Tab-separated table of C-alpha atoms and ligand atoms in Angstrom:
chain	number	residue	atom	x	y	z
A	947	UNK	CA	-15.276	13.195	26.086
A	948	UNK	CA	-15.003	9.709	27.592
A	949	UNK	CA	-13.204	8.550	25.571
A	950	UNK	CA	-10.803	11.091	24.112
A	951	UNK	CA	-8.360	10.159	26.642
A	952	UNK	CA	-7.760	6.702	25.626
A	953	UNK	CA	-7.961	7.454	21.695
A	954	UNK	CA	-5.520	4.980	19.975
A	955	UNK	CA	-4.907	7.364	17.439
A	956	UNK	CA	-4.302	10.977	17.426
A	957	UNK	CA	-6.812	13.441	16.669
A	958	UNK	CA	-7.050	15.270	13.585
A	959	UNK	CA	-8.047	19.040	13.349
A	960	UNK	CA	-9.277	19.134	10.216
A	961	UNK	CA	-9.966	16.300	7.615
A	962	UNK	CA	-11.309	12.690	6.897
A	963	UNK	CA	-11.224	9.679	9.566
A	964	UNK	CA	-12.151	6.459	7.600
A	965	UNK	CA	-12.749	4.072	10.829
A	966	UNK	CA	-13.808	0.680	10.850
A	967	UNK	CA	-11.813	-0.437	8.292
A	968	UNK	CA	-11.322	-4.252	8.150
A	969	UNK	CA	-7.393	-4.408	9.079
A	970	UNK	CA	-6.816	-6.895	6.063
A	971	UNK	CA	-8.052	-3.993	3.812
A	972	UNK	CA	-5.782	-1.624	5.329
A	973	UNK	CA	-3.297	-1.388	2.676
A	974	UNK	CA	-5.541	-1.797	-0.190
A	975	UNK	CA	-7.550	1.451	1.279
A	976	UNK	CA	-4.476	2.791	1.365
A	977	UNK	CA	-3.763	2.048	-2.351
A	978	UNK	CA	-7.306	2.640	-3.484
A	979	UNK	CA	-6.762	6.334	-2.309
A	980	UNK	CA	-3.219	6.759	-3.562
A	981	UNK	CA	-2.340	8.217	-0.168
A	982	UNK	CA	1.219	6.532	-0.461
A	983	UNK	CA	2.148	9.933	-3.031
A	984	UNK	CA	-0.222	12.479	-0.764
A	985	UNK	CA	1.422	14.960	1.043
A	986	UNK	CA	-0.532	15.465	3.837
A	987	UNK	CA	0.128	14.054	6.842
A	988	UNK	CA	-1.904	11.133	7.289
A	989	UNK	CA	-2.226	8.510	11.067
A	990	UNK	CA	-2.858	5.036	10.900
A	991	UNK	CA	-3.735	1.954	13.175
A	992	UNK	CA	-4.316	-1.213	12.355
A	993	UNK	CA	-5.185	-4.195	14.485
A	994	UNK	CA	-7.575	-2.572	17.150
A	995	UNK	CA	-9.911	-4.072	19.261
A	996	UNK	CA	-13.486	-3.824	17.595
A	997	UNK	CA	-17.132	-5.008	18.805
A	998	UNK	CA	-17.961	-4.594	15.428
A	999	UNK	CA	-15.492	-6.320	13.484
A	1000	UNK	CA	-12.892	-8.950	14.831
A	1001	UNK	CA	-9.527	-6.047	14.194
A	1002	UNK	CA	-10.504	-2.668	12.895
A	1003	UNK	CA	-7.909	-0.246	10.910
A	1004	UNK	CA	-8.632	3.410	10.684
A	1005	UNK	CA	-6.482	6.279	8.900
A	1006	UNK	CA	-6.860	10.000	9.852
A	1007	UNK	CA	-5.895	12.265	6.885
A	1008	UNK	CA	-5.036	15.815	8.091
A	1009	UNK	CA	-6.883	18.718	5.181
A	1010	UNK	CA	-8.117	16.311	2.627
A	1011	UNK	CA	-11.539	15.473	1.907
A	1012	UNK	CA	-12.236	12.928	-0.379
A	1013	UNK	CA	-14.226	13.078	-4.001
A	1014	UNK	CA	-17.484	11.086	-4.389
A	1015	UNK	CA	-15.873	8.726	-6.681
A	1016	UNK	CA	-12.844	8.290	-4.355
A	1017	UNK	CA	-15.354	7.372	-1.655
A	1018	UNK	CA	-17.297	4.816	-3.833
A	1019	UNK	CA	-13.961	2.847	-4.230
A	1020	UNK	CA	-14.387	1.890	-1.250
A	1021	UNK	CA	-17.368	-0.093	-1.288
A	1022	UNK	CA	-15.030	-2.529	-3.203
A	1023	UNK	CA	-12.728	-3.032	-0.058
A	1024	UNK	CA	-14.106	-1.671	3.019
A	1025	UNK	CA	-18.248	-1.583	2.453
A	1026	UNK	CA	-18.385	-1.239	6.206
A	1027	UNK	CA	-16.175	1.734	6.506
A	1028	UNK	CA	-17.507	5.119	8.379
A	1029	UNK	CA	-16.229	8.352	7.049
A	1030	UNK	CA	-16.009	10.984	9.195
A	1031	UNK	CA	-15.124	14.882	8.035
A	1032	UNK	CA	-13.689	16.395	10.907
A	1033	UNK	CA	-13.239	20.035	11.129
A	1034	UNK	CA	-11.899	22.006	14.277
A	1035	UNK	CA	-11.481	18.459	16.175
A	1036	UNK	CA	-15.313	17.939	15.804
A	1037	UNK	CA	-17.211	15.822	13.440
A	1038	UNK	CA	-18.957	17.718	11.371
A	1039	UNK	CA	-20.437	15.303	8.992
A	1040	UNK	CA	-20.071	11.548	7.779
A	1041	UNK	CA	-20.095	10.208	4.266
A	1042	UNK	CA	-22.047	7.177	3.060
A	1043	UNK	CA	-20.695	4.412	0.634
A	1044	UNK	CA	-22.411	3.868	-2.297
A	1045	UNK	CA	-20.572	1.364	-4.555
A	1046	UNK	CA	-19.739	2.435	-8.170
A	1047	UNK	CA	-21.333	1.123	-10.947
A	1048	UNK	CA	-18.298	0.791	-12.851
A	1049	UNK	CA	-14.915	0.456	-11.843
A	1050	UNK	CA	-11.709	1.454	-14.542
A	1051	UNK	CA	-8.030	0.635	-14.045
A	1052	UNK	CA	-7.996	0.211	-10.448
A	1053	UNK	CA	-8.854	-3.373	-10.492
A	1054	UNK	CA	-7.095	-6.776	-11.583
A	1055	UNK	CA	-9.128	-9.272	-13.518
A	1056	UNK	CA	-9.304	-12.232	-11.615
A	1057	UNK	CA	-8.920	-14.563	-14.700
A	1058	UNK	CA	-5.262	-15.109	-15.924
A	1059	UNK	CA	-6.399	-15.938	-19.498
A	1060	UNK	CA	-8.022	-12.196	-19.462
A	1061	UNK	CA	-6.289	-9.889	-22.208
A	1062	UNK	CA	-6.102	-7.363	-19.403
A	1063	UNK	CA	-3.285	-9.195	-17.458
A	1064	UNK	CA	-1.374	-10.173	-21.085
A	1065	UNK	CA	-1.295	-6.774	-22.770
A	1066	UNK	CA	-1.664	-3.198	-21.776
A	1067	UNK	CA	-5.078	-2.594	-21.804
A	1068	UNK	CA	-6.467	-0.513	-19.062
A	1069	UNK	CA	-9.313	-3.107	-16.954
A	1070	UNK	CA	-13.097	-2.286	-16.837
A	1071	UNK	CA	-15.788	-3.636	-14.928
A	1072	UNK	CA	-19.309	-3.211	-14.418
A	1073	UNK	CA	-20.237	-4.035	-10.455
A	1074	UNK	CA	-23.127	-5.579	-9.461
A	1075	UNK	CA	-24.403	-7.431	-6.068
A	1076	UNK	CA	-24.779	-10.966	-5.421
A	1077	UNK	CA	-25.592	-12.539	-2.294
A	1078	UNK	CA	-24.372	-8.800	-0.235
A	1079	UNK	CA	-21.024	-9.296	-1.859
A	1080	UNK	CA	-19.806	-7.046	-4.856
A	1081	UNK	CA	-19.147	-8.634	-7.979
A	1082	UNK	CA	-17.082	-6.937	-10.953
A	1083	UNK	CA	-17.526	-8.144	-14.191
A	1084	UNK	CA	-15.386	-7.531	-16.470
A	1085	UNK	CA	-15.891	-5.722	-19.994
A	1086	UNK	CA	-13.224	-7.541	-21.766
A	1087	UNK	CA	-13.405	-11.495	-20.162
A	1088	UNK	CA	-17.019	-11.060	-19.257
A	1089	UNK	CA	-15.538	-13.279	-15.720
A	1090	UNK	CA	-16.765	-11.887	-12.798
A	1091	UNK	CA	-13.720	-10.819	-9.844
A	1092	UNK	CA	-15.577	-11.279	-6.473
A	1093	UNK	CA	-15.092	-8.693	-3.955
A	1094	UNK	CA	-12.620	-11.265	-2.194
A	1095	UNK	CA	-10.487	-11.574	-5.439
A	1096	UNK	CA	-10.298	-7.472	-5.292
A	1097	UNK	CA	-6.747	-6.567	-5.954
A	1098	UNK	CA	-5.869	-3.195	-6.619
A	1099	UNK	CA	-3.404	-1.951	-9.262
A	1100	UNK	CA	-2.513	1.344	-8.808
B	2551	ZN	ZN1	-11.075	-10.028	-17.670
C-alpha cells in the first residue's frame, strides 16, 4: 500500500495497465492498439519519473484485455513494456512480450522507392533480431525497417 497514495495515475478496477512504456512510444502504443476508436475509458501519463527508463508512459484501460497478437505488437514499440491484468483493483496476472514473427499492414516500409508507399498494397514483414533490436524486413522491397524507423499506419 505504500505507494497507492501517491499513484500518478488512477487506479483501474478491472482491466490492462501497460507501464513502463518509453514516453516517445506513447502515441504509437496508442495507435498500435487502436485505442483512439475504443470505447472504454482508458488513463494515461506520460513523462514520469522512472529508475528504469529516463520518462516512462503508462495507459490504464478500464474492461479490456488485450489478444495475444495485440500484445506482440508491442514488442515493435515498447519491448520493455509490463502488462498488468488487473481485476478488482488487484493484479491478477502480467503478460509477457513475445515479438511477432510477421507483422501485416501496421507498419510503413522504411524505403521510399518500396511499392508499398506508391500504390495500395497492404505492407508485410517478416521480423527478426539483430544486435537486441527488431528488424522488419519487408516481403515486397526485401529492405529491412529497424525498430527505430517503426512507424505505424493505422
Ligand atoms: Zn518495402
Amino acid at each position: 500500500m505504500e505507494n497507492n497514495k501517491y499513484l500518478e495515475v488512477r487506479a483501474i478496477e478491472n482491466g490492462t495497465v501497460i507501464d513502463h512504456i518509453p514516453s516517445s512510444s506513447l502515441f504509437k502504443v496508442i495507435k498500435l492498439l487502436n485505442l483512439e476508436n475504443a470505447e472504454n475509458q482508458i488513463t494515461f501519463g506520460m513523462n514520469l519519473n522512472s529508475k528504469r527508463l529516463n520518462k516512462k508512459a503508462i495507459i490504464k484501460i478500464s474492461d479490456m484485455y488485450c489478444a495475444d497478437k495485440e500484445i506482440s505488437y508491442l514488442a515493435l514499440v515498447a519491448p520493455m513494456a509490463r502488462i498488468n491484468i488487473i481485476r478488482d483493483y488487484e493484479v491478477v496476472g502480467k503478460r509477457q512480450i513475445e515479438a511477432p514473427q510477421e507483422v501485416d499492414g501496421l507498419v510503413r516500409c522504411a524505403n521510399p522507392m518500396c511499392i508499398t508507399n506508391h500504390e495500395p498494397v497492404i505492407t508485410h514483414f517478416t521480423v527478426s533480431e539483430r544486435n537486441g533490436e527488431l528488424a522488419l524486413r519487408c516481403r515486397y522491397c526485401e529492405k529491412i525497417t529497424s525498430q527505430e524507423q517503426i512507424e505505424i499506419i493505422r
